[in-house]
Amino acid sequence: MAGGRVIPNQPAVADYGIDAPGTVFRLVAGCFASIMLGIFIGSGVADARVVIPFAAVSIGLGLAAAAMVASSKVGIRRLWSRLLDGAALDGATAALDAGCGRGPVLVQVARRLGPDGTVHGVDRWRSRDVSGNHRSVAEANVGIAGVADRVVLHDADLWALPLPDGSVDLVTANLAFHRIADPQRRAAAVAELGRVLAPGGTALIVDWRGTATVADGLRAAGCHDVTRSGRRWLTFPPARVVTARR
Ligand SMILES: C[S@@+](CC[C@H](N)C(=O)[O-])C[C@H]1O[C@@H](n2cnc3c(N)ncnc32)[C@H](O)[C@@H]1O
């Protein structure tokens, strides 16, 4: 793989970070601000009708922050473990994880491919999307997971994938497409998934926003058997799964 290694002094257990760290920070800050306001205002009036709304807002924001951290640390990986176990990957030798970040899905895909399999991870490693997001961290994680020989990382945009037409049997993307703000670029990125997917290949896309557009884009890109699930509560916010065949 490109530069894959276990960096000295890195933890022996892979750490995939926290999605949308800015949002988690704002939720925690809002929680504390609400607690402080409740104490400040409530101590003056000593009236439960004033204190209870602040307590409710604090609890709501705190729970949302905790749910987002739990989703990143546990929920997402459980969801993908089930999805990949349920996908017929026998014989798949090449895969793409679009927007791989620090590698939680990349590693799971690599473990399920045959010994000669390769999974390509494509990302721009934007730190606002995942805490500590960096190519070197993804490299360290695949090294720790023992799959470095099956992973190739690419620093590229999802709307210009550096892979040939029909070159992968599986494409995965976890929470990547809603991070592309420009609708035209997002549509181009979905079309790229259809382009690189080999006939008979499978697409698995998880996101909590914009999945109807992703499903339409995959159909337009020549995919069939396109399905869009209901909300999956293993993640927060609850995400939908789009599946398709080429
Ligand atoms: C919410 S994170 C999810 C990362 C990873 N899939 C995971 O489950 O932890 C979205 C990822 O998409 C990547 N990304 C956003 N825009 C991108 C672009 N234009 N090209 C490539 N990657 C992009 C970010 O750098 C980030 O790693």
Short mmCIF file of C-alpha atoms and ligand atoms in Angstrom, two decimals:
data_model
loop_
_atom_site.label_atom_id
_atom_site.label_comp_id
_atom_site.label_asym_id
_atom_site.label_seq_id
_atom_site.Cartn_x
_atom_site.Cartn_y
_atom_site.Cartn_z
CA MET A 1 0.00 0.00 0.00
CA ALA A 2 1.02 3.64 -0.32
CA GLY A 3 3.10 4.41 2.76
CA GLY A 4 1.18 2.03 5.06
CA ARG A 5 3.00 1.29 8.29
CA VAL A 6 2.55 1.16 12.01
CA ILE A 7 4.03 4.43 13.23
CA PRO A 8 6.12 4.10 16.44
CA ASN A 9 4.23 5.32 19.54
CA GLN A 10 0.84 4.93 17.81
CA PRO A 11 -1.71 3.05 19.94
CA ALA A 12 -1.93 -0.68 19.18
CA VAL A 13 -5.69 -0.39 18.75
CA ALA A 14 -6.99 1.46 15.71
CA ASP A 15 -8.79 4.73 16.50
CA TYR A 16 -11.24 5.95 13.85
CA GLY A 17 -12.04 9.32 15.44
CA ILE A 18 -15.39 11.09 15.79
CA ASP A 19 -17.52 12.23 12.86
CA ALA A 20 -18.46 15.92 12.64
CA PRO A 21 -16.34 16.97 15.66
CA GLY A 22 -17.48 20.60 15.33
CA THR A 23 -21.12 19.59 15.74
CA VAL A 24 -20.28 17.46 18.80
CA PHE A 25 -18.34 20.39 20.28
CA ARG A 26 -21.25 22.79 19.70
CA LEU A 27 -23.70 20.37 21.32
CA VAL A 28 -21.47 20.00 24.40
CA ALA A 29 -20.91 23.77 24.57
CA GLY A 30 -24.67 24.36 24.29
CA CYS A 31 -25.29 21.81 27.04
CA PHE A 32 -22.89 23.57 29.43
CA ALA A 33 -24.19 27.03 28.48
CA SER A 34 -27.74 25.90 29.24
CA ILE A 35 -26.66 24.43 32.61
CA MET A 36 -24.88 27.66 33.54
CA LEU A 37 -27.81 29.84 32.46
CA GLY A 38 -30.21 27.60 34.37
CA ILE A 39 -28.10 27.91 37.52
CA PHE A 40 -27.63 31.67 37.06
CA ILE A 41 -31.26 32.53 36.30
CA GLY A 42 -32.75 29.74 38.44
CA SER A 43 -30.84 30.74 41.58
CA GLY A 44 -32.33 34.24 41.30
CA VAL A 45 -35.98 33.25 40.91
CA ALA A 46 -35.94 29.77 42.55
CA ASP A 47 -38.88 28.78 40.35
CA ALA A 48 -39.12 25.26 38.84
CA ARG A 49 -40.99 26.64 35.81
CA VAL A 50 -37.85 28.60 34.91
CA VAL A 51 -35.30 25.90 35.78
CA ILE A 52 -37.01 22.91 34.10
CA PRO A 53 -36.72 24.23 30.49
CA PHE A 54 -32.97 24.83 30.96
CA ALA A 55 -32.57 21.34 32.43
CA ALA A 56 -34.51 19.82 29.52
CA VAL A 57 -32.39 21.65 26.92
CA SER A 58 -29.15 20.64 28.73
CA ILE A 59 -30.19 16.99 28.85
CA GLY A 60 -31.28 17.02 25.20
CA LEU A 61 -28.05 18.55 23.94
CA GLY A 62 -25.93 16.29 26.16
CA LEU A 63 -27.73 13.17 24.98
CA ALA A 64 -27.36 14.21 21.33
CA ALA A 65 -23.60 14.71 21.80
CA ALA A 66 -23.26 11.34 23.56
CA ALA A 67 -25.27 9.62 20.83
CA MET A 68 -23.02 11.10 18.12
CA VAL A 69 -19.88 9.88 19.90
CA ALA A 70 -21.40 6.42 20.46
CA SER A 71 -22.40 6.31 16.79
CA SER A 72 -18.82 7.02 15.67
CA LYS A 73 -17.23 4.66 18.19
CA VAL A 74 -19.64 1.72 18.03
CA GLY A 75 -22.82 2.13 15.98
CA ILE A 76 -21.32 2.79 12.56
CA ARG A 77 -18.99 -0.19 12.80
CA ARG A 78 -21.80 -2.52 13.89
CA LEU A 79 -24.01 -1.32 11.04
CA TRP A 80 -21.25 -1.92 8.49
CA SER A 81 -20.36 -5.28 9.94
CA ARG A 82 -23.97 -6.39 9.35
CA LEU A 83 -24.12 -4.84 5.88
CA LEU A 84 -20.88 -6.44 4.71
CA ASP A 85 -21.76 -9.82 6.24
CA GLY A 86 -25.04 -9.66 4.33
CA ALA A 87 -23.45 -8.68 1.02
CA ALA A 88 -22.37 -11.52 -1.24
CA LEU A 89 -18.67 -10.64 -1.45
CA ASP A 90 -17.43 -14.10 -2.39
CA GLY A 91 -14.98 -13.65 -5.22
CA ALA A 92 -14.76 -9.87 -4.84
CA THR A 93 -11.15 -8.91 -5.38
CA ALA A 94 -11.27 -5.13 -5.76
CA ALA A 95 -13.23 -2.58 -3.75
CA LEU A 96 -13.46 1.18 -3.25
CA ASP A 97 -14.29 2.97 -0.01
CA ALA A 98 -15.23 6.50 -1.06
CA GLY A 99 -14.46 9.09 1.63
CA CYS A 100 -12.67 6.49 3.78
CA GLY A 101 -11.51 8.94 6.46
CA ARG A 102 -9.47 7.15 9.14
CA GLY A 103 -10.63 3.79 7.79
CA PRO A 104 -13.43 2.18 9.85
CA VAL A 105 -15.18 0.78 6.75
CA LEU A 106 -11.99 0.40 4.70
CA VAL A 107 -10.59 -2.03 7.27
CA GLN A 108 -13.80 -4.08 7.45
CA VAL A 109 -13.93 -4.37 3.66
CA ALA A 110 -10.23 -5.33 3.47
CA ARG A 111 -10.80 -8.14 5.99
CA ARG A 112 -13.61 -9.60 3.87
CA LEU A 113 -11.79 -9.65 0.54
CA GLY A 114 -9.80 -12.68 -0.56
CA PRO A 115 -6.03 -12.81 0.07
CA ASP A 116 -5.29 -11.18 -3.29
CA GLY A 117 -7.94 -8.50 -2.80
CA THR A 118 -7.33 -4.76 -2.84
CA VAL A 119 -9.48 -2.00 -1.40
CA HIS A 120 -8.89 1.55 -2.57
CA GLY A 121 -9.53 4.30 -0.03
CA VAL A 122 -10.16 7.72 -1.58
CA ASP A 123 -10.33 10.86 0.53
CA ARG A 124 -9.24 14.46 0.95
CA TRP A 125 -8.89 13.86 4.73
CA ARG A 126 -10.75 17.02 5.82
CA SER A 127 -10.34 17.56 9.58
CA ARG A 128 -13.78 19.18 9.93
CA ASP A 129 -15.44 15.93 8.82
CA VAL A 130 -13.66 13.52 11.22
CA SER A 131 -11.54 14.37 14.26
CA GLY A 132 -7.83 13.98 13.53
CA ASN A 133 -8.58 13.06 9.93
CA HIS A 134 -5.30 12.52 8.10
CA ARG A 135 -3.92 10.12 5.53
CA SER A 136 -1.12 9.08 7.92
CA VAL A 137 -3.74 8.10 10.53
CA ALA A 138 -5.59 5.96 7.96
CA GLU A 139 -2.25 4.35 7.08
CA ALA A 140 -1.53 3.65 10.74
CA ASN A 141 -5.00 2.17 11.28
CA VAL A 142 -4.78 -0.24 8.35
CA GLY A 143 -1.34 -1.26 9.62
CA ILE A 144 -2.68 -1.90 13.13
CA ALA A 145 -5.59 -3.87 11.64
CA GLY A 146 -3.10 -6.03 9.71
CA VAL A 147 -4.53 -5.24 6.26
CA ALA A 148 -1.90 -2.83 4.93
CA ASP A 149 -1.03 -5.21 2.08
CA ARG A 150 -4.64 -5.02 0.82
CA VAL A 151 -5.13 -1.24 0.98
CA VAL A 152 -4.20 1.51 -1.48
CA LEU A 153 -4.92 5.09 -0.43
CA HIS A 154 -5.56 7.93 -2.89
CA ASP A 155 -5.67 11.66 -2.16
CA ALA A 156 -8.42 12.68 -4.60
CA ASP A 157 -11.90 14.17 -4.85
CA LEU A 158 -14.85 11.79 -5.03
CA TRP A 159 -16.04 13.43 -8.27
CA ALA A 160 -12.76 12.49 -10.00
CA LEU A 161 -11.92 8.98 -8.82
CA PRO A 162 -8.41 7.86 -9.86
CA LEU A 163 -9.67 4.38 -10.87
CA PRO A 164 -10.42 2.88 -14.32
CA ASP A 165 -13.96 2.16 -15.55
CA GLY A 166 -15.48 -1.07 -14.20
CA SER A 167 -12.46 -1.80 -12.01
CA VAL A 168 -14.05 -2.65 -8.62
CA ASP A 169 -16.55 -5.28 -7.47
CA LEU A 170 -17.75 -3.32 -4.43
CA VAL A 171 -18.10 0.36 -3.65
CA THR A 172 -18.81 1.57 -0.13
CA ALA A 173 -19.31 5.07 1.24
CA ASN A 174 -20.08 5.94 4.84
CA LEU A 175 -21.38 9.43 5.61
CA ALA A 176 -19.31 10.90 2.78
CA PHE A 177 -21.84 12.19 0.24
CA HIS A 178 -23.66 14.66 2.49
CA ARG A 179 -20.28 16.31 3.09
CA ILE A 180 -20.10 17.40 -0.57
CA ALA A 181 -21.98 20.70 -0.42
CA ASP A 182 -22.18 21.45 -4.13
CA PRO A 183 -25.11 19.47 -5.69
CA GLN A 184 -23.41 19.20 -9.09
CA ARG A 185 -20.23 17.83 -7.59
CA ARG A 186 -22.27 15.46 -5.41
CA ALA A 187 -24.09 14.19 -8.50
CA ALA A 188 -20.77 13.80 -10.32
CA ALA A 189 -19.39 11.83 -7.36
CA VAL A 190 -22.36 9.43 -7.43
CA ALA A 191 -21.89 9.00 -11.20
CA GLU A 192 -18.25 8.12 -10.54
CA LEU A 193 -19.36 5.22 -8.33
CA GLY A 194 -21.36 3.82 -11.26
CA ARG A 195 -18.42 4.33 -13.62
CA VAL A 196 -15.84 2.43 -11.55
CA LEU A 197 -18.21 -0.39 -10.54
CA ALA A 198 -17.78 -3.57 -12.62
CA PRO A 199 -20.84 -5.29 -14.13
CA GLY A 200 -22.40 -7.43 -11.39
CA GLY A 201 -20.74 -5.32 -8.69
CA THR A 202 -22.42 -3.98 -5.55
CA ALA A 203 -22.77 -0.47 -4.13
CA LEU A 204 -23.44 0.14 -0.42
CA ILE A 205 -23.93 3.76 0.60
CA VAL A 206 -24.81 4.88 4.15
CA ASP A 207 -25.83 8.45 4.87
CA TRP A 208 -28.32 10.36 6.97
CA ARG A 209 -29.09 13.02 4.33
CA GLY A 210 -29.47 13.05 0.54
CA THR A 211 -29.89 9.30 0.04
CA ALA A 212 -32.83 9.71 -2.37
CA THR A 213 -30.57 11.73 -4.65
CA VAL A 214 -27.81 9.13 -4.32
CA ALA A 215 -30.27 6.36 -5.27
CA ASP A 216 -31.49 8.34 -8.32
CA GLY A 217 -27.90 9.04 -9.34
CA LEU A 218 -26.96 5.36 -9.16
CA ARG A 219 -29.95 4.47 -11.39
CA ALA A 220 -28.87 7.17 -13.86
CA ALA A 221 -25.35 5.73 -13.79
CA GLY A 222 -26.64 2.37 -15.00
CA CYS A 223 -27.18 0.57 -11.69
CA HIS A 224 -30.22 -1.61 -11.05
CA ASP A 225 -31.94 -3.22 -8.03
CA VAL A 226 -31.48 0.12 -6.25
CA THR A 227 -33.00 0.11 -2.74
CA ARG A 228 -33.14 2.70 0.03
CA SER A 229 -33.73 1.48 3.58
CA GLY A 230 -35.63 3.11 6.41
CA ARG A 231 -33.72 4.88 9.16
CA ARG A 232 -31.18 2.69 10.97
CA TRP A 233 -31.05 3.56 14.66
CA LEU A 234 -27.58 2.12 15.22
CA THR A 235 -26.26 5.52 14.10
CA PHE A 236 -26.96 9.09 15.19
CA PRO A 237 -28.36 10.85 13.33
CA PRO A 238 -30.15 7.69 12.13
CA ALA A 239 -28.88 6.86 8.64
CA ARG A 240 -30.35 5.15 5.58
CA VAL A 241 -28.64 2.48 3.47
CA VAL A 242 -28.69 2.62 -0.33
CA THR A 243 -27.83 -0.63 -2.11
CA ALA A 244 -27.44 -1.15 -5.85
CA ARG A 245 -26.05 -3.59 -8.42
CA ARG A 246 -24.27 -2.69 -11.63
C1 LIG B 1 -18.10 12.14 7.93
S1 LIG B 1 -16.58 11.65 7.25
C2 LIG B 1 -16.73 9.88 7.17
C3 LIG B 1 -15.38 9.22 7.04
C4 LIG B 1 -15.42 7.68 7.05
N1 LIG B 1 -16.18 7.17 5.94
C5 LIG B 1 -15.94 7.17 8.37
O1 LIG B 1 -16.92 6.43 8.38
O2 LIG B 1 -15.35 7.51 9.42
C6 LIG B 1 -16.65 12.12 5.53
C7 LIG B 1 -15.35 11.88 4.79
O3 LIG B 1 -15.51 12.33 3.44
C8 LIG B 1 -14.31 12.99 3.06
N2 LIG B 1 -14.58 13.92 1.97
C9 LIG B 1 -15.37 15.02 2.02
N3 LIG B 1 -15.36 15.64 0.81
C10 LIG B 1 -14.55 14.92 0.01
C11 LIG B 1 -14.13 15.05 -1.34
N4 LIG B 1 -14.52 16.07 -2.10
N5 LIG B 1 -13.31 14.12 -1.86
C12 LIG B 1 -12.85 13.09 -1.08
N6 LIG B 1 -13.24 12.90 0.20
C13 LIG B 1 -14.06 13.81 0.75
C14 LIG B 1 -13.84 13.67 4.34
O4 LIG B 1 -12.47 14.04 4.28
C15 LIG B 1 -14.15 12.60 5.37
O5 LIG B 1 -13.09 11.72 5.54
#
